[in-house]
């Protein structure tokens, strides 16, 4: 028994020495593994810090004041913002169609023009005209003109009326409006309390004349918002709820 323990002890010592000799390599590999792990986690941390899940991603072009904006992972090319805004004024929705935002374009043209046409119709086609004469300062037209091209005939008619108004503020007898009087101003003078042409329109259409005026004004106001959306792009806030 004594001799067996003497021969076993040196063997155990040799095994321990071999283990100690190989342990530095293991430590180095463990250390390198830890370094890789730390580097990976550090890189991940940097990515998380650089791109939080709740932060809106913007294309560099947007930051430079250019044409692209990214919301909810969808990139929208606004193209030429100024041209888009002009087209949106000229025909409601045309600016969005130019930008490829065809769903919005269809919605806008249907809503705005239908509201404008309904108002124009219930007002007897007399509610949209351009005039800035004493007794008939048609400030409503500044809002009605927000729908663009469909309101432009009123400017042509207003200019023709101005050219056919004498120094006393009365329409000359030879005046004949264009297009059978479509969007033409009333004959002058227009004075409160007198039986002029505006009073006749109110008498014929009643409350429809007032409602038609408001409908066409509201349509123009709505299109001002559409013009702004065509120029500025969609609201840069995530709407999907994704994190």
C-alpha atoms as a PDB file:
ATOM      1  CA  UNK A   1       0.000   0.000   0.000  1.00  0.00           C
ATOM      2  CA  UNK A   2       2.792   2.416   0.879  1.00  0.00           C
ATOM      3  CA  UNK A   3       4.617   1.751  -2.370  1.00  0.00           C
ATOM      4  CA  UNK A   4       1.427   2.335  -4.437  1.00  0.00           C
ATOM      5  CA  UNK A   5       0.820   5.753  -2.856  1.00  0.00           C
ATOM      6  CA  UNK A   6       4.465   6.748  -3.506  1.00  0.00           C
ATOM      7  CA  UNK A   7       4.150   5.940  -7.213  1.00  0.00           C
ATOM      8  CA  UNK A   8       0.723   7.612  -7.554  1.00  0.00           C
ATOM      9  CA  UNK A   9       1.721  10.934  -5.987  1.00  0.00           C
ATOM     10  CA  UNK A  10       4.325  11.888  -8.630  1.00  0.00           C
ATOM     11  CA  UNK A  11       1.812  11.080 -11.358  1.00  0.00           C
ATOM     12  CA  UNK A  12      -0.710  13.447  -9.764  1.00  0.00           C
ATOM     13  CA  UNK A  13       1.932  16.164  -9.499  1.00  0.00           C
ATOM     14  CA  UNK A  14       2.871  15.756 -13.183  1.00  0.00           C
ATOM     15  CA  UNK A  15      -0.811  16.034 -14.216  1.00  0.00           C
ATOM     16  CA  UNK A  16      -1.213  19.201 -12.177  1.00  0.00           C
ATOM     17  CA  UNK A  17       1.886  20.719 -13.788  1.00  0.00           C
ATOM     18  CA  UNK A  18       0.576  19.958 -17.273  1.00  0.00           C
ATOM     19  CA  UNK A  19      -2.762  21.607 -16.443  1.00  0.00           C
ATOM     20  CA  UNK A  20      -1.048  24.731 -15.157  1.00  0.00           C
ATOM     21  CA  UNK A  21       1.109  24.870 -18.287  1.00  0.00           C
ATOM     22  CA  UNK A  22      -1.906  24.814 -20.602  1.00  0.00           C
ATOM     23  CA  UNK A  23      -4.122  27.179 -18.579  1.00  0.00           C
ATOM     24  CA  UNK A  24      -2.669  30.477 -19.997  1.00  0.00           C
ATOM     25  CA  UNK A  25      -3.829  29.507 -23.480  1.00  0.00           C
ATOM     26  CA  UNK A  26      -7.295  28.849 -22.152  1.00  0.00           C
ATOM     27  CA  UNK A  27      -7.308  32.176 -20.353  1.00  0.00           C
ATOM     28  CA  UNK A  28      -6.240  33.943 -23.535  1.00  0.00           C
ATOM     29  CA  UNK A  29      -8.973  32.266 -25.544  1.00  0.00           C
ATOM     30  CA  UNK A  30     -11.487  33.073 -22.818  1.00  0.00           C
ATOM     31  CA  UNK A  31     -10.251  36.651 -22.759  1.00  0.00           C
ATOM     32  CA  UNK A  32     -10.473  36.965 -26.544  1.00  0.00           C
ATOM     33  CA  UNK A  33     -13.959  35.477 -26.443  1.00  0.00           C
ATOM     34  CA  UNK A  34     -14.942  37.972 -23.796  1.00  0.00           C
ATOM     35  CA  UNK A  35     -13.443  40.770 -25.874  1.00  0.00           C
ATOM     36  CA  UNK A  36     -15.423  39.672 -28.912  1.00  0.00           C
ATOM     37  CA  UNK A  37     -18.538  39.406 -26.823  1.00  0.00           C
ATOM     38  CA  UNK A  38     -17.921  42.817 -25.331  1.00  0.00           C
ATOM     39  CA  UNK A  39     -17.227  44.294 -28.763  1.00  0.00           C
ATOM     40  CA  UNK A  40     -20.393  42.805 -30.187  1.00  0.00           C
ATOM     41  CA  UNK A  41     -22.488  44.038 -27.294  1.00  0.00           C
ATOM     42  CA  UNK A  42     -20.790  47.423 -27.538  1.00  0.00           C
ATOM     43  CA  UNK A  43     -21.554  47.614 -31.237  1.00  0.00           C
ATOM     44  CA  UNK A  44     -25.137  46.611 -30.533  1.00  0.00           C
ATOM     45  CA  UNK A  45     -25.340  49.240 -27.850  1.00  0.00           C
ATOM     46  CA  UNK A  46     -24.016  51.829 -30.276  1.00  0.00           C
ATOM     47  CA  UNK A  47     -26.602  50.828 -32.842  1.00  0.00           C
ATOM     48  CA  UNK A  48     -29.359  51.037 -30.278  1.00  0.00           C
ATOM     49  CA  UNK A  49     -28.107  54.408 -29.126  1.00  0.00           C
ATOM     50  CA  UNK A  50     -27.800  55.677 -32.664  1.00  0.00           C
ATOM     51  CA  UNK A  51     -31.186  54.394 -33.780  1.00  0.00           C
ATOM     52  CA  UNK A  52     -33.737  54.178 -30.978  1.00  0.00           C
ATOM     53  CA  UNK A  53     -36.832  52.234 -31.858  1.00  0.00           C
ATOM     54  CA  UNK A  54     -39.103  55.214 -31.263  1.00  0.00           C
ATOM     55  CA  UNK A  55     -37.058  57.666 -33.345  1.00  0.00           C
ATOM     56  CA  UNK A  56     -38.284  58.716 -36.791  1.00  0.00           C
ATOM     57  CA  UNK A  57     -35.914  57.815 -39.594  1.00  0.00           C
ATOM     58  CA  UNK A  58     -35.224  60.683 -41.966  1.00  0.00           C
ATOM     59  CA  UNK A  59     -33.406  60.494 -45.232  1.00  0.00           C
ATOM     60  CA  UNK A  60     -30.276  62.680 -45.365  1.00  0.00           C
ATOM     61  CA  UNK A  61     -31.924  64.488 -48.256  1.00  0.00           C
ATOM     62  CA  UNK A  62     -34.620  65.738 -45.888  1.00  0.00           C
ATOM     63  CA  UNK A  63     -32.038  67.086 -43.486  1.00  0.00           C
ATOM     64  CA  UNK A  64     -30.510  68.973 -46.393  1.00  0.00           C
ATOM     65  CA  UNK A  65     -33.873  70.505 -47.268  1.00  0.00           C
ATOM     66  CA  UNK A  66     -34.391  68.297 -50.308  1.00  0.00           C
ATOM     67  CA  UNK A  67     -37.237  66.116 -51.425  1.00  0.00           C
ATOM     68  CA  UNK A  68     -37.290  62.802 -49.579  1.00  0.00           C
ATOM     69  CA  UNK A  69     -38.940  62.011 -46.278  1.00  0.00           C
ATOM     70  CA  UNK A  70     -39.290  58.663 -44.535  1.00  0.00           C
ATOM     71  CA  UNK A  71     -42.127  57.883 -42.131  1.00  0.00           C
ATOM     72  CA  UNK A  72     -42.969  54.453 -40.732  1.00  0.00           C
ATOM     73  CA  UNK A  73     -40.381  52.854 -42.988  1.00  0.00           C
ATOM     74  CA  UNK A  74     -42.014  54.280 -46.131  1.00  0.00           C
ATOM     75  CA  UNK A  75     -40.021  56.788 -48.145  1.00  0.00           C
ATOM     76  CA  UNK A  76     -41.974  59.509 -49.951  1.00  0.00           C
ATOM     77  CA  UNK A  77     -40.374  61.464 -52.766  1.00  0.00           C
ATOM     78  CA  UNK A  78     -41.889  64.957 -52.718  1.00  0.00           C
ATOM     79  CA  UNK A  79     -40.044  65.790 -55.948  1.00  0.00           C
ATOM     80  CA  UNK A  80     -40.206  69.537 -56.667  1.00  0.00           C
ATOM     81  CA  UNK A  81     -42.040  70.910 -53.624  1.00  0.00           C
ATOM     82  CA  UNK A  82     -42.859  74.264 -55.227  1.00  0.00           C
ATOM     83  CA  UNK A  83     -44.257  72.694 -58.365  1.00  0.00           C
ATOM     84  CA  UNK A  84     -46.275  70.253 -56.263  1.00  0.00           C
ATOM     85  CA  UNK A  85     -47.756  73.133 -54.250  1.00  0.00           C
ATOM     86  CA  UNK A  86     -48.649  75.036 -57.424  1.00  0.00           C
ATOM     87  CA  UNK A  87     -50.299  71.969 -58.967  1.00  0.00           C
ATOM     88  CA  UNK A  88     -52.212  71.375 -55.727  1.00  0.00           C
ATOM     89  CA  UNK A  89     -53.594  74.905 -55.961  1.00  0.00           C
ATOM     90  CA  UNK A  90     -54.358  74.660 -59.677  1.00  0.00           C
ATOM     91  CA  UNK A  91     -56.344  71.417 -59.291  1.00  0.00           C
ATOM     92  CA  UNK A  92     -56.953  69.963 -55.812  1.00  0.00           C
ATOM     93  CA  UNK A  93     -54.984  66.719 -55.520  1.00  0.00           C
ATOM     94  CA  UNK A  94     -52.855  67.324 -58.626  1.00  0.00           C
ATOM     95  CA  UNK A  95     -49.750  68.013 -56.538  1.00  0.00           C
ATOM     96  CA  UNK A  96     -50.130  64.715 -54.689  1.00  0.00           C
ATOM     97  CA  UNK A  97     -50.687  62.863 -57.965  1.00  0.00           C
ATOM     98  CA  UNK A  98     -47.446  64.396 -59.266  1.00  0.00           C
ATOM     99  CA  UNK A  99     -45.662  63.084 -56.151  1.00  0.00           C
ATOM    100  CA  UNK A 100     -47.092  59.592 -56.638  1.00  0.00           C
ATOM    101  CA  UNK A 101     -49.432  59.871 -53.634  1.00  0.00           C
ATOM    102  CA  UNK A 102     -52.433  58.824 -55.679  1.00  0.00           C
ATOM    103  CA  UNK A 103     -54.701  57.700 -52.866  1.00  0.00           C
ATOM    104  CA  UNK A 104     -54.617  61.127 -51.283  1.00  0.00           C
ATOM    105  CA  UNK A 105     -54.902  62.791 -54.681  1.00  0.00           C
ATOM    106  CA  UNK A 106     -58.147  60.968 -55.449  1.00  0.00           C
ATOM    107  CA  UNK A 107     -59.590  61.712 -52.017  1.00  0.00           C
ATOM    108  CA  UNK A 108     -58.750  65.411 -52.216  1.00  0.00           C
ATOM    109  CA  UNK A 109     -60.040  66.068 -55.706  1.00  0.00           C
ATOM    110  CA  UNK A 110     -63.343  64.332 -54.962  1.00  0.00           C
ATOM    111  CA  UNK A 111     -63.935  66.015 -51.606  1.00  0.00           C
ATOM    112  CA  UNK A 112     -62.878  69.559 -52.460  1.00  0.00           C
ATOM    113  CA  UNK A 113     -64.349  69.844 -55.935  1.00  0.00           C
ATOM    114  CA  UNK A 114     -67.619  68.157 -54.975  1.00  0.00           C
ATOM    115  CA  UNK A 115     -68.043  70.598 -52.074  1.00  0.00           C
ATOM    116  CA  UNK A 116     -67.213  73.525 -54.335  1.00  0.00           C
ATOM    117  CA  UNK A 117     -69.544  72.416 -57.153  1.00  0.00           C
ATOM    118  CA  UNK A 118     -72.431  71.763 -54.746  1.00  0.00           C
ATOM    119  CA  UNK A 119     -72.032  75.231 -53.248  1.00  0.00           C
ATOM    120  CA  UNK A 120     -71.793  76.807 -56.686  1.00  0.00           C
ATOM    121  CA  UNK A 121     -74.975  75.020 -57.784  1.00  0.00           C
ATOM    122  CA  UNK A 122     -77.177  75.761 -54.768  1.00  0.00           C
ATOM    123  CA  UNK A 123     -76.139  79.409 -55.014  1.00  0.00           C
ATOM    124  CA  UNK A 124     -77.491  79.596 -58.537  1.00  0.00           C
ATOM    125  CA  UNK A 125     -74.013  79.827 -60.129  1.00  0.00           C
ATOM    126  CA  UNK A 126     -73.789  83.430 -58.897  1.00  0.00           C
ATOM    127  CA  UNK A 127     -71.829  83.006 -55.671  1.00  0.00           C
ATOM    128  CA  UNK A 128     -68.322  83.072 -57.177  1.00  0.00           C
ATOM    129  CA  UNK A 129     -67.272  86.366 -58.707  1.00  0.00           C
ATOM    130  CA  UNK A 130     -64.447  88.874 -58.281  1.00  0.00           C
ATOM    131  CA  UNK A 131     -65.343  92.436 -57.396  1.00  0.00           C
ATOM    132  CA  UNK A 132     -63.745  95.140 -55.267  1.00  0.00           C
ATOM    133  CA  UNK A 133     -66.028  98.095 -55.857  1.00  0.00           C
ATOM    134  CA  UNK A 134     -67.709 100.289 -53.231  1.00  0.00           C
ATOM    135  CA  UNK A 135     -70.794  98.479 -52.003  1.00  0.00           C
ATOM    136  CA  UNK A 136     -69.633  95.145 -53.420  1.00  0.00           C
ATOM    137  CA  UNK A 137     -66.263  94.242 -51.966  1.00  0.00           C
ATOM    138  CA  UNK A 138     -66.382  90.518 -52.555  1.00  0.00           C
ATOM    139  CA  UNK A 139     -63.762  89.410 -49.999  1.00  0.00           C
ATOM    140  CA  UNK A 140     -65.256  85.898 -50.140  1.00  0.00           C
ATOM    141  CA  UNK A 141     -63.495  85.394 -53.455  1.00  0.00           C
ATOM    142  CA  UNK A 142     -60.053  85.381 -51.818  1.00  0.00           C
ATOM    143  CA  UNK A 143     -61.042  82.121 -50.106  1.00  0.00           C
ATOM    144  CA  UNK A 144     -63.046  80.720 -53.028  1.00  0.00           C
ATOM    145  CA  UNK A 145     -59.975  81.149 -55.238  1.00  0.00           C
ATOM    146  CA  UNK A 146     -58.180  78.547 -53.115  1.00  0.00           C
ATOM    147  CA  UNK A 147     -59.554  75.844 -55.413  1.00  0.00           C
ATOM    148  CA  UNK A 148     -57.490  77.182 -58.291  1.00  0.00           C
ATOM    149  CA  UNK A 149     -58.423  76.803 -61.934  1.00  0.00           C
ATOM    150  CA  UNK A 150     -62.192  76.515 -61.503  1.00  0.00           C
ATOM    151  CA  UNK A 151     -62.282  79.986 -59.932  1.00  0.00           C
ATOM    152  CA  UNK A 152     -60.137  81.744 -62.548  1.00  0.00           C
ATOM    153  CA  UNK A 153     -62.998  82.686 -64.937  1.00  0.00           C
ATOM    154  CA  UNK A 154     -64.197  85.061 -62.221  1.00  0.00           C
ATOM    155  CA  UNK A 155     -60.972  87.073 -62.574  1.00  0.00           C
ATOM    156  CA  UNK A 156     -61.471  87.395 -66.331  1.00  0.00           C
ATOM    157  CA  UNK A 157     -65.077  88.479 -65.870  1.00  0.00           C
ATOM    158  CA  UNK A 158     -64.150  90.905 -63.109  1.00  0.00           C
ATOM    159  CA  UNK A 159     -61.537  92.550 -65.306  1.00  0.00           C
ATOM    160  CA  UNK A 160     -64.030  92.903 -68.161  1.00  0.00           C
ATOM    161  CA  UNK A 161     -66.552  94.466 -65.799  1.00  0.00           C
ATOM    162  CA  UNK A 162     -63.908  96.908 -64.542  1.00  0.00           C
ATOM    163  CA  UNK A 163     -63.167  97.972 -68.115  1.00  0.00           C
ATOM    164  CA  UNK A 164     -66.881  98.598 -68.689  1.00  0.00           C
ATOM    165  CA  UNK A 165     -67.555 100.664 -65.582  1.00  0.00           C
ATOM    166  CA  UNK A 166     -67.805 104.435 -66.018  1.00  0.00           C
ATOM    167  CA  UNK A 167     -66.233 106.991 -63.642  1.00  0.00           C
ATOM    168  CA  UNK A 168     -69.504 107.218 -61.686  1.00  0.00           C
ATOM    169  CA  UNK A 169     -69.256 103.508 -60.845  1.00  0.00           C
ATOM    170  CA  UNK A 170     -72.032 102.377 -63.183  1.00  0.00           C
ATOM    171  CA  UNK A 171     -71.898  99.607 -65.764  1.00  0.00           C
ATOM    172  CA  UNK A 172     -72.040 100.965 -69.302  1.00  0.00           C
ATOM    173  CA  UNK A 173     -75.029  99.966 -71.418  1.00  0.00           C
ATOM    174  CA  UNK A 174     -72.870  98.265 -74.041  1.00  0.00           C
ATOM    175  CA  UNK A 175     -71.404  95.774 -71.548  1.00  0.00           C
ATOM    176  CA  UNK A 176     -71.951  92.117 -72.339  1.00  0.00           C
ATOM    177  CA  UNK A 177     -70.366  89.522 -70.039  1.00  0.00           C
ATOM    178  CA  UNK A 178     -68.419  86.589 -71.427  1.00  0.00           C
ATOM    179  CA  UNK A 179     -69.670  82.980 -71.443  1.00  0.00           C
ATOM    180  CA  UNK A 180     -73.299  83.969 -70.921  1.00  0.00           C
ATOM    181  CA  UNK A 181     -72.461  85.638 -67.611  1.00  0.00           C
ATOM    182  CA  UNK A 182     -70.664  82.643 -66.047  1.00  0.00           C
ATOM    183  CA  UNK A 183     -68.971  83.979 -62.853  1.00  0.00           C
ATOM    184  CA  UNK A 184     -69.620  87.572 -63.910  1.00  0.00           C
ATOM    185  CA  UNK A 185     -70.041  90.246 -61.216  1.00  0.00           C
ATOM    186  CA  UNK A 186     -73.432  91.927 -60.827  1.00  0.00           C
ATOM    187  CA  UNK A 187     -74.157  95.062 -62.789  1.00  0.00           C
ATOM    188  CA  UNK A 188     -73.113  98.214 -60.967  1.00  0.00           C
ATOM    189  CA  UNK A 189     -73.789 100.077 -58.816  1.00  0.00           C
ATOM    190  CA  UNK A 190     -74.457  97.647 -55.988  1.00  0.00           C
ATOM    191  CA  UNK A 191     -75.874  99.547 -53.027  1.00  0.00           C
ATOM    192  CA  UNK A 192     -77.341  98.300 -49.788  1.00  0.00           C
ATOM    193  CA  UNK A 193     -81.065  98.863 -49.473  1.00  0.00           C
ATOM    194  CA  UNK A 194     -81.648  99.118 -53.220  1.00  0.00           C
ATOM    195  CA  UNK A 195     -83.101  96.628 -55.674  1.00  0.00           C
ATOM    196  CA  UNK A 196     -79.860  95.779 -57.424  1.00  0.00           C
ATOM    197  CA  UNK A 197     -78.806  92.518 -59.066  1.00  0.00           C
ATOM    198  CA  UNK A 198     -77.372  91.029 -55.856  1.00  0.00           C
ATOM    199  CA  UNK A 199     -80.689  91.621 -54.104  1.00  0.00           C
ATOM    200  CA  UNK A 200     -82.388  89.784 -56.978  1.00  0.00           C
ATOM    201  CA  UNK A 201     -80.056  86.803 -56.518  1.00  0.00           C
ATOM    202  CA  UNK A 202     -80.894  86.652 -52.830  1.00  0.00           C
ATOM    203  CA  UNK A 203     -84.592  86.857 -53.624  1.00  0.00           C
ATOM    204  CA  UNK A 204     -84.409  84.018 -56.145  1.00  0.00           C
ATOM    205  CA  UNK A 205     -82.185  81.571 -54.251  1.00  0.00           C
ATOM    206  CA  UNK A 206     -82.942  82.530 -50.656  1.00  0.00           C
ATOM    207  CA  UNK A 207     -80.712  80.820 -48.092  1.00  0.00           C
ATOM    208  CA  UNK A 208     -79.154  78.763 -50.900  1.00  0.00           C
ATOM    209  CA  UNK A 209     -77.211  81.836 -51.973  1.00  0.00           C
ATOM    210  CA  UNK A 210     -75.671  82.227 -48.524  1.00  0.00           C
ATOM    211  CA  UNK A 211     -75.002  78.492 -48.139  1.00  0.00           C
ATOM    212  CA  UNK A 212     -73.455  78.305 -51.581  1.00  0.00           C
ATOM    213  CA  UNK A 213     -71.127  81.161 -50.708  1.00  0.00           C
ATOM    214  CA  UNK A 214     -69.966  79.381 -47.555  1.00  0.00           C
ATOM    215  CA  UNK A 215     -69.583  75.992 -49.248  1.00  0.00           C
ATOM    216  CA  UNK A 216     -67.286  77.441 -51.910  1.00  0.00           C
ATOM    217  CA  UNK A 217     -65.294  79.354 -49.284  1.00  0.00           C
ATOM    218  CA  UNK A 218     -64.808  76.231 -47.148  1.00  0.00           C
ATOM    219  CA  UNK A 219     -63.670  74.265 -50.212  1.00  0.00           C
ATOM    220  CA  UNK A 220     -61.013  76.899 -50.844  1.00  0.00           C
ATOM    221  CA  UNK A 221     -59.863  76.815 -47.222  1.00  0.00           C
ATOM    222  CA  UNK A 222     -59.554  73.031 -47.328  1.00  0.00           C
ATOM    223  CA  UNK A 223     -57.423  73.252 -50.429  1.00  0.00           C
ATOM    224  CA  UNK A 224     -55.015  75.615 -48.668  1.00  0.00           C
ATOM    225  CA  UNK A 225     -54.333  72.759 -46.233  1.00  0.00           C
ATOM    226  CA  UNK A 226     -53.877  70.376 -49.161  1.00  0.00           C
ATOM    227  CA  UNK A 227     -51.372  72.764 -50.733  1.00  0.00           C
ATOM    228  CA  UNK A 228     -49.406  72.808 -47.491  1.00  0.00           C
ATOM    229  CA  UNK A 229     -49.415  68.994 -47.349  1.00  0.00           C
ATOM    230  CA  UNK A 230     -48.131  68.785 -50.923  1.00  0.00           C
ATOM    231  CA  UNK A 231     -45.288  71.153 -50.072  1.00  0.00           C
ATOM    232  CA  UNK A 232     -44.344  69.818 -46.636  1.00  0.00           C
ATOM    233  CA  UNK A 233     -45.099  66.123 -47.073  1.00  0.00           C
ATOM    234  CA  UNK A 234     -46.894  63.774 -44.675  1.00  0.00           C
ATOM    235  CA  UNK A 235     -46.801  64.273 -40.932  1.00  0.00           C
ATOM    236  CA  UNK A 236     -43.457  62.922 -39.706  1.00  0.00           C
ATOM    237  CA  UNK A 237     -44.882  60.894 -36.834  1.00  0.00           C
ATOM    238  CA  UNK A 238     -45.085  57.069 -36.850  1.00  0.00           C
ATOM    239  CA  UNK A 239     -48.685  55.924 -37.132  1.00  0.00           C
ATOM    240  CA  UNK A 240     -48.281  52.146 -37.162  1.00  0.00           C
ATOM    241  CA  UNK A 241     -47.487  51.813 -33.468  1.00  0.00           C
ATOM    242  CA  UNK A 242     -44.353  49.778 -34.275  1.00  0.00           C
ATOM    243  CA  UNK A 243     -41.520  49.992 -31.799  1.00  0.00           C
END
